[in-house]
């Protein structure tokens, strides 16, 4: 794939609504079904690995396929193309907000958009939390983390690493329909978390 | 700024919602370089813009250091993803390690606790005048009980809030308009 084609593919991806899940589905459709440049198995292997890279899964996938089709330069092209639409719109909207400061519309913005945005946070949190609301090590970890933040003021990154390490030794394997599976879903999975919100 | 954003991105595995919790602590509570309102605004942008859900940190970067800050903030998203390259080489070994999904599960459940605490912290500051409670309730109702896209729920709740502020005396509380 030429670099320009790579740019066009990921730029189109960057305009997708529905966060990482929708973007990944679109990319799979393009690369596996339409262009037949990657097998489904290869794509799923990359996707599975992207879910455990400590970055957003979509950017990890962009690096993987950018490298495959264009080397290191391909990774830069894929990433820039993918983030450009959202980046531009985000900054422009932020500039718009700052322009409103000092005008009568600004306090109105805080009174209305902020509580609506808070609702998004609440729904996102609830959607993530549902999976852990049963007696388990995971529920205990969640409770300890909340107490750690509210009562002891412990740093969130420290809590996250500690929680991951404790989970590595204590979380039990989940059995699904007689098939042994690990709890592979993570809240760090931007796709799943945001999609359900 | 870049260091804090990098820590937030790495520790939250790039998840936009979890990052907000980490950033609330770093930038709002500890460093006091952002307000909760600014953070919530940036977070809301993730819902009205295309692409992945963690790019709202470009807004945070802009609020702090203008265009340079917004571009630098993207490094916090982009750089960790290059870990994919060495990991692609060791993928077969990683697949067999049962500790890996257990680690991510522990991470996920811890993140839920952090999010709950952060939601409480954000709520304390954002909900004061009566109209904020109405907007919150309507937005929650629309998101939970309807199939409307989030952006539409956001817009409808906001529009209702504006209408209430303009029509009902005292709805804005002590906030000067």
Short mmCIF file of C-alpha atoms in Angstrom, two decimals:
data_model
loop_
_atom_site.label_atom_id
_atom_site.label_comp_id
_atom_site.label_asym_id
_atom_site.label_seq_id
_atom_site.Cartn_x
_atom_site.Cartn_y
_atom_site.Cartn_z
CA UNK A 1 0.00 0.00 0.00
CA UNK A 2 1.40 3.41 -0.88
CA UNK A 3 1.84 6.02 1.80
CA UNK A 4 -0.81 8.23 0.26
CA UNK A 5 -3.31 5.36 0.26
CA UNK A 6 -2.36 4.64 3.86
CA UNK A 7 -3.02 8.29 4.72
CA UNK A 8 -6.39 8.27 2.98
CA UNK A 9 -7.47 5.05 4.71
CA UNK A 10 -6.61 6.23 8.22
CA UNK A 11 -7.86 9.77 7.59
CA UNK A 12 -11.24 8.30 6.69
CA UNK A 13 -11.06 6.21 9.82
CA UNK A 14 -10.44 9.36 11.85
CA UNK A 15 -13.87 10.67 10.87
CA UNK A 16 -15.68 7.66 12.32
CA UNK A 17 -18.07 8.22 15.19
CA UNK A 18 -18.40 5.47 17.75
CA UNK A 19 -14.86 5.56 19.15
CA UNK A 20 -12.44 2.66 18.89
CA UNK A 21 -14.90 -0.15 18.36
CA UNK A 22 -16.40 1.41 15.25
CA UNK A 23 -12.98 2.39 13.95
CA UNK A 24 -11.60 -1.12 14.42
CA UNK A 25 -14.61 -2.66 12.68
CA UNK A 26 -14.22 -0.30 9.75
CA UNK A 27 -10.51 -1.02 9.45
CA UNK A 28 -11.13 -4.74 9.54
CA UNK A 29 -13.72 -4.40 6.79
CA UNK A 30 -11.31 -2.42 4.65
CA UNK A 31 -8.19 -4.51 5.12
CA UNK A 32 -9.71 -8.00 5.37
CA UNK A 33 -12.88 -7.98 3.28
CA UNK A 34 -12.46 -5.24 0.68
CA UNK A 35 -8.75 -5.09 0.00
CA UNK A 36 -7.82 -8.61 1.15
CA UNK A 37 -4.44 -7.35 2.30
CA UNK A 38 -4.69 -9.06 5.69
CA UNK A 39 -6.39 -12.29 6.76
CA UNK A 40 -9.02 -12.17 9.48
CA UNK A 41 -6.82 -14.24 11.74
CA UNK A 42 -3.90 -11.85 11.31
CA UNK A 43 -6.15 -8.88 12.01
CA UNK A 44 -7.54 -10.45 15.17
CA UNK A 45 -4.03 -11.29 16.37
CA UNK A 46 -3.05 -7.63 16.00
CA UNK A 47 -6.27 -6.54 17.69
CA UNK A 48 -5.75 -8.94 20.58
CA UNK A 49 -2.26 -7.62 21.14
CA UNK A 50 -3.39 -3.99 20.83
CA UNK A 51 -5.74 -4.56 23.76
CA UNK A 52 -2.83 -5.21 26.10
CA UNK A 53 -0.55 -2.45 24.88
CA UNK A 54 -0.68 0.40 27.44
CA UNK A 55 -2.07 2.88 24.96
CA UNK A 56 -5.37 3.26 23.16
CA UNK A 57 -6.05 0.12 21.13
CA UNK A 58 -6.79 2.05 17.97
CA UNK A 59 -3.47 3.88 17.96
CA UNK A 60 -1.67 0.58 18.60
CA UNK A 61 -3.45 -0.96 15.62
CA UNK A 62 -2.51 2.07 13.51
CA UNK A 63 1.15 1.58 14.45
CA UNK A 64 1.00 -2.12 13.65
CA UNK A 65 -0.52 -1.74 10.20
CA UNK A 66 1.30 1.50 9.46
CA UNK A 67 4.56 -0.36 10.07
CA UNK A 68 3.45 -3.33 8.04
CA UNK A 69 2.61 -1.26 4.98
CA UNK A 70 5.10 1.59 5.26
CA UNK A 71 7.73 0.96 7.91
CA UNK A 72 8.39 3.62 10.52
CA UNK A 73 7.28 6.38 8.17
CA UNK A 74 4.08 4.43 7.65
CA UNK A 75 3.38 4.50 11.39
CA UNK A 76 3.71 8.29 11.43
CA UNK A 77 1.48 8.66 8.38
CA UNK A 78 -1.20 6.36 9.82
CA UNK A 79 -1.23 8.02 13.23
CA UNK A 80 -1.25 11.59 11.96
CA UNK A 81 -3.99 10.82 9.45
CA UNK A 82 -6.13 9.12 12.08
CA UNK A 83 -5.92 11.77 14.79
CA UNK A 84 -6.05 14.83 12.52
CA UNK A 85 -9.87 15.20 12.25
CA UNK A 86 -10.62 14.86 15.95
CA UNK A 87 -7.58 16.91 16.94
CA UNK A 88 -8.56 19.82 14.69
CA UNK A 89 -12.20 19.84 15.76
CA UNK A 90 -11.30 19.50 19.42
CA UNK A 91 -8.92 22.43 19.38
CA UNK A 92 -11.32 24.61 17.36
CA UNK A 93 -14.14 23.92 19.81
CA UNK A 94 -11.83 24.73 22.70
CA UNK A 95 -10.90 28.01 21.05
CA UNK A 96 -14.64 28.66 20.69
CA UNK A 97 -15.12 28.12 24.42
CA UNK A 98 -12.30 30.47 25.25
CA UNK A 99 -13.75 33.13 22.96
CA UNK A 100 -16.96 32.94 24.98
CA UNK A 101 -15.17 33.76 28.24
CA UNK A 102 -16.20 37.17 29.47
CA UNK A 103 -19.42 37.07 27.49
CA UNK A 104 -22.87 36.43 29.04
CA UNK A 105 -22.95 33.06 27.28
CA UNK A 106 -20.04 31.66 29.26
CA UNK A 107 -21.71 31.16 32.66
CA UNK A 108 -24.66 29.72 30.76
CA UNK A 109 -22.29 27.17 29.24
CA UNK A 110 -21.07 26.14 32.69
CA UNK A 111 -24.59 25.83 34.04
CA UNK A 112 -25.82 23.62 31.22
CA UNK A 113 -23.12 21.72 29.33
CA UNK A 114 -21.09 20.82 32.43
CA UNK A 115 -23.85 18.89 34.22
CA UNK A 116 -24.70 17.17 30.93
CA UNK A 117 -21.03 16.20 30.55
CA UNK A 118 -21.07 14.94 34.13
CA UNK A 119 -23.96 12.67 33.14
CA UNK A 120 -21.68 11.12 30.50
CA UNK A 121 -19.06 10.41 33.17
CA UNK A 122 -21.69 8.86 35.44
CA UNK A 123 -23.10 6.63 32.69
CA UNK A 124 -19.60 5.58 31.56
CA UNK A 125 -18.66 4.71 35.12
CA UNK A 126 -21.87 2.75 35.68
CA UNK A 127 -21.44 0.78 32.45
CA UNK A 128 -17.93 -0.18 33.44
CA UNK A 129 -18.88 -0.95 37.03
CA UNK A 130 -21.76 -3.34 36.30
CA UNK A 131 -19.41 -6.16 35.42
CA UNK A 132 -17.80 -6.03 38.87
CA UNK A 133 -20.86 -5.74 41.10
CA UNK A 134 -20.72 -9.21 42.56
CA UNK A 135 -18.66 -10.58 45.46
CA UNK A 136 -15.21 -10.97 43.99
CA UNK A 137 -11.61 -9.85 44.17
CA UNK A 138 -12.47 -7.30 41.50
CA UNK A 139 -15.18 -5.69 43.65
CA UNK A 140 -12.74 -5.48 46.54
CA UNK A 141 -10.13 -3.85 44.31
CA UNK A 142 -12.69 -1.30 43.11
CA UNK A 143 -13.76 -0.49 46.68
CA UNK A 144 -10.17 -0.17 47.86
CA UNK A 145 -9.35 2.12 44.96
CA UNK A 146 -12.30 4.39 45.70
CA UNK A 147 -11.36 4.56 49.37
CA UNK A 148 -7.74 5.12 48.43
CA UNK A 149 -8.69 8.18 46.38
CA UNK A 150 -11.35 9.70 48.63
CA UNK A 151 -9.89 9.01 52.06
CA UNK A 152 -6.14 8.65 51.63
CA UNK A 153 -5.56 10.70 48.48
CA UNK A 154 -3.41 8.02 46.86
CA UNK A 155 -2.22 8.73 43.34
CA UNK A 156 -4.47 7.09 40.70
CA UNK A 157 -1.61 5.76 38.53
CA UNK A 158 -0.10 4.10 41.61
CA UNK A 159 -3.46 2.54 42.44
CA UNK A 160 -3.88 1.30 38.87
CA UNK A 161 -0.48 -0.41 38.78
CA UNK A 162 -1.03 -1.89 42.23
CA UNK A 163 -4.49 -3.12 41.24
CA UNK A 164 -3.12 -4.72 38.10
CA UNK A 165 -0.37 -6.51 40.03
CA UNK A 166 -2.78 -7.73 42.70
CA UNK A 167 -5.12 -8.91 39.95
CA UNK A 168 -2.31 -10.80 38.21
CA UNK A 169 -1.94 -12.98 41.31
CA UNK A 170 -5.47 -13.15 42.64
CA UNK A 171 -8.08 -12.84 39.89
CA UNK A 172 -9.60 -16.17 39.10
CA UNK A 173 -10.05 -17.52 35.63
CA UNK A 174 -13.59 -17.23 34.41
CA UNK A 175 -15.30 -20.25 32.87
CA UNK A 176 -17.68 -19.55 30.01
CA UNK A 177 -19.84 -22.38 28.69
CA UNK A 178 -17.29 -24.99 29.67
CA UNK A 179 -14.54 -23.09 27.85
CA UNK A 180 -11.76 -21.75 30.05
CA UNK A 181 -11.33 -18.05 29.56
CA UNK A 182 -9.43 -15.31 31.32
CA UNK A 183 -11.06 -12.02 32.19
CA UNK A 184 -9.63 -10.18 29.24
CA UNK A 185 -11.94 -7.18 29.22
CA UNK A 186 -10.31 -4.13 30.69
CA UNK A 187 -11.66 -0.78 31.55
CA UNK A 188 -8.63 0.60 29.81
CA UNK A 189 -10.27 -0.61 26.64
CA UNK A 190 -11.43 2.69 25.27
CA UNK A 191 -13.61 1.04 22.72
CA UNK A 192 -15.74 -0.99 25.10
CA UNK A 193 -16.02 1.65 27.74
CA UNK A 194 -16.95 4.46 25.45
CA UNK A 195 -19.17 2.38 23.22
CA UNK A 196 -21.44 1.39 26.05
CA UNK A 197 -21.69 4.95 27.30
CA UNK B 1 2.33 18.67 31.30
CA UNK B 2 3.62 16.06 28.90
CA UNK B 3 4.88 13.89 31.74
CA UNK B 4 1.55 13.98 33.56
CA UNK B 5 -0.36 13.25 30.36
CA UNK B 6 1.98 10.36 29.56
CA UNK B 7 1.47 8.87 33.02
CA UNK B 8 -2.29 9.27 32.62
CA UNK B 9 -2.25 7.66 29.19
CA UNK B 10 -0.04 4.73 30.20
CA UNK B 11 -1.73 3.98 33.50
CA UNK B 12 -5.21 4.12 32.00
CA UNK B 13 -4.26 2.14 28.89
CA UNK B 14 -5.47 5.04 26.80
CA UNK B 15 -9.04 4.83 28.03
CA UNK B 16 -10.53 8.31 27.79
CA UNK B 17 -12.81 8.01 30.81
CA UNK B 18 -10.16 6.59 33.11
CA UNK B 19 -7.70 9.21 31.91
CA UNK B 20 -10.17 11.89 33.01
CA UNK B 21 -10.01 10.47 36.53
CA UNK B 22 -6.22 10.56 36.56
CA UNK B 23 -6.10 14.05 35.06
CA UNK B 24 -8.65 15.35 37.54
CA UNK B 25 -6.28 14.42 40.31
CA UNK B 26 -3.11 15.67 38.59
CA UNK B 27 -4.24 18.91 37.00
CA UNK B 28 -7.27 19.96 39.03
CA UNK B 29 -6.62 18.81 42.59
CA UNK B 30 -2.83 18.71 42.83
CA UNK B 31 -1.41 21.24 40.35
CA UNK B 32 -4.55 23.42 40.17
CA UNK B 33 -3.82 24.37 36.58
CA UNK B 34 -7.28 23.33 35.43
CA UNK B 35 -10.76 23.60 36.88
CA UNK B 36 -13.29 20.78 36.99
CA UNK B 37 -15.37 22.72 34.48
CA UNK B 38 -12.49 22.82 32.00
CA UNK B 39 -11.87 19.12 32.41
CA UNK B 40 -15.55 18.28 31.96
CA UNK B 41 -15.72 20.46 28.86
CA UNK B 42 -12.72 18.71 27.37
CA UNK B 43 -14.19 15.31 28.24
CA UNK B 44 -17.51 16.26 26.63
CA UNK B 45 -15.68 17.07 23.39
CA UNK B 46 -14.85 13.38 23.05
CA UNK B 47 -18.58 12.78 22.59
CA UNK B 48 -19.18 15.35 19.91
CA UNK B 49 -16.08 14.76 17.79
CA UNK B 50 -15.24 11.75 15.63
CA UNK B 51 -12.33 9.40 16.19
CA UNK B 52 -11.09 7.81 19.35
CA UNK B 53 -12.25 8.90 22.75
CA UNK B 54 -9.00 10.01 24.35
CA UNK B 55 -8.10 12.81 21.94
CA UNK B 56 -9.88 15.32 24.15
CA UNK B 57 -6.53 15.83 25.87
CA UNK B 58 -5.71 18.09 22.92
CA UNK B 59 -8.24 20.46 24.47
CA UNK B 60 -6.46 20.24 27.82
CA UNK B 61 -3.12 20.87 26.12
CA UNK B 62 -4.56 23.91 24.37
CA UNK B 63 -6.08 25.32 27.55
CA UNK B 64 -2.69 25.12 29.23
CA UNK B 65 -0.21 26.02 26.50
CA UNK B 66 -2.06 26.94 23.33
CA UNK B 67 -1.34 25.20 20.02
CA UNK B 68 2.04 23.94 21.23
CA UNK B 69 0.37 22.33 24.22
CA UNK B 70 -2.28 20.67 22.09
CA UNK B 71 0.30 19.20 19.71
CA UNK B 72 2.56 18.03 22.55
CA UNK B 73 -0.40 16.41 24.25
CA UNK B 74 -0.79 14.16 21.22
CA UNK B 75 2.62 12.69 21.99
CA UNK B 76 1.14 11.29 25.20
CA UNK B 77 -1.29 9.33 23.04
CA UNK B 78 1.03 8.42 20.20
CA UNK B 79 4.29 7.45 21.88
CA UNK B 80 2.97 4.59 24.09
CA UNK B 81 1.41 2.97 21.05
CA UNK B 82 4.90 2.30 19.65
CA UNK B 83 5.23 -0.38 22.31
CA UNK B 84 3.18 -2.37 19.84
CA UNK B 85 6.24 -2.90 17.64
CA UNK B 86 8.42 -4.85 20.08
CA UNK B 87 5.34 -6.61 21.42
CA UNK B 88 4.43 -7.85 17.95
CA UNK B 89 7.69 -9.76 18.01
CA UNK B 90 6.95 -11.43 21.32
CA UNK B 91 3.24 -11.97 20.70
CA UNK B 92 3.28 -15.75 20.80
CA UNK B 93 4.89 -15.76 24.22
CA UNK B 94 2.52 -13.10 25.54
CA UNK B 95 -0.52 -15.06 24.43
CA UNK B 96 0.39 -17.96 26.69
CA UNK B 97 0.92 -15.87 29.82
CA UNK B 98 -2.21 -16.17 31.97
CA UNK B 99 -0.98 -13.33 34.17
CA UNK B 100 -1.54 -10.81 31.37
CA UNK B 101 -5.36 -10.95 31.23
CA UNK B 102 -5.46 -11.22 35.01
CA UNK B 103 -3.38 -8.05 35.25
CA UNK B 104 -5.72 -6.21 32.90
CA UNK B 105 -8.73 -7.43 34.84
CA UNK B 106 -7.21 -6.15 38.07
CA UNK B 107 -6.46 -2.87 36.30
CA UNK B 108 -10.04 -2.64 35.03
CA UNK B 109 -11.63 -3.15 38.42
CA UNK B 110 -9.28 -0.66 40.06
CA UNK B 111 -10.14 1.85 37.35
CA UNK B 112 -13.82 1.46 38.19
CA UNK B 113 -13.14 2.41 41.81
CA UNK B 114 -11.09 5.40 40.73
CA UNK B 115 -13.84 6.51 38.37
CA UNK B 116 -16.44 6.32 41.10
CA UNK B 117 -14.32 8.47 43.38
CA UNK B 118 -13.65 10.96 40.59
CA UNK B 119 -17.33 11.14 39.71
CA UNK B 120 -18.03 12.10 43.30
CA UNK B 121 -15.31 14.79 43.22
CA UNK B 122 -16.59 16.22 39.94
CA UNK B 123 -20.18 16.23 41.17
CA UNK B 124 -19.39 18.24 44.27
CA UNK B 125 -18.19 21.21 42.20
CA UNK B 126 -20.50 21.01 39.21
CA UNK B 127 -23.88 20.65 40.90
CA UNK B 128 -25.00 23.70 42.79
CA UNK B 129 -27.68 25.88 41.18
CA UNK B 130 -31.03 24.09 40.73
CA UNK B 131 -30.81 24.08 36.94
CA UNK B 132 -27.67 21.91 37.03
CA UNK B 133 -29.59 19.17 38.81
CA UNK B 134 -32.36 19.34 36.22
CA UNK B 135 -29.90 19.15 33.32
CA UNK B 136 -28.06 16.24 34.94
CA UNK B 137 -31.29 14.32 35.58
CA UNK B 138 -32.61 14.88 32.06
CA UNK B 139 -29.27 13.95 30.48
CA UNK B 140 -29.06 10.77 32.59
CA UNK B 141 -32.64 9.86 31.72
CA UNK B 142 -32.07 10.33 28.01
CA UNK B 143 -28.85 8.32 28.00
CA UNK B 144 -30.20 5.47 30.11
CA UNK B 145 -33.79 5.11 28.92
CA UNK B 146 -33.61 6.13 25.27
CA UNK B 147 -31.59 4.98 22.27
CA UNK B 148 -30.65 8.50 21.33
CA UNK B 149 -26.98 9.05 20.46
CA UNK B 150 -25.02 10.60 23.29
CA UNK B 151 -24.45 13.81 21.37
CA UNK B 152 -28.22 14.25 20.91
CA UNK B 153 -28.88 13.60 24.61
CA UNK B 154 -26.18 16.13 25.46
CA UNK B 155 -27.68 18.72 23.14
CA UNK B 156 -31.27 18.23 24.34
CA UNK B 157 -30.37 18.41 28.02
CA UNK B 158 -28.26 21.50 27.42
CA UNK B 159 -31.02 23.18 25.41
CA UNK B 160 -33.50 22.48 28.21
CA UNK B 161 -31.07 23.96 30.72
CA UNK B 162 -30.69 27.13 28.66
CA UNK B 163 -34.46 27.45 28.35
CA UNK B 164 -34.93 27.04 32.11
CA UNK B 165 -32.25 29.60 32.96
CA UNK B 166 -33.79 32.13 30.60
CA UNK B 167 -37.38 31.51 31.64
CA UNK B 168 -37.25 30.75 35.36
CA UNK B 169 -35.98 33.39 37.80
CA UNK B 170 -33.55 31.94 40.33
CA UNK B 171 -32.81 28.81 38.33
CA UNK B 172 -29.20 29.91 37.98
CA UNK B 173 -28.85 30.38 41.71
CA UNK B 174 -26.21 32.93 42.65
CA UNK B 175 -24.37 32.63 39.33
CA UNK B 176 -24.37 36.06 37.61
CA UNK B 177 -25.56 36.02 34.01
#
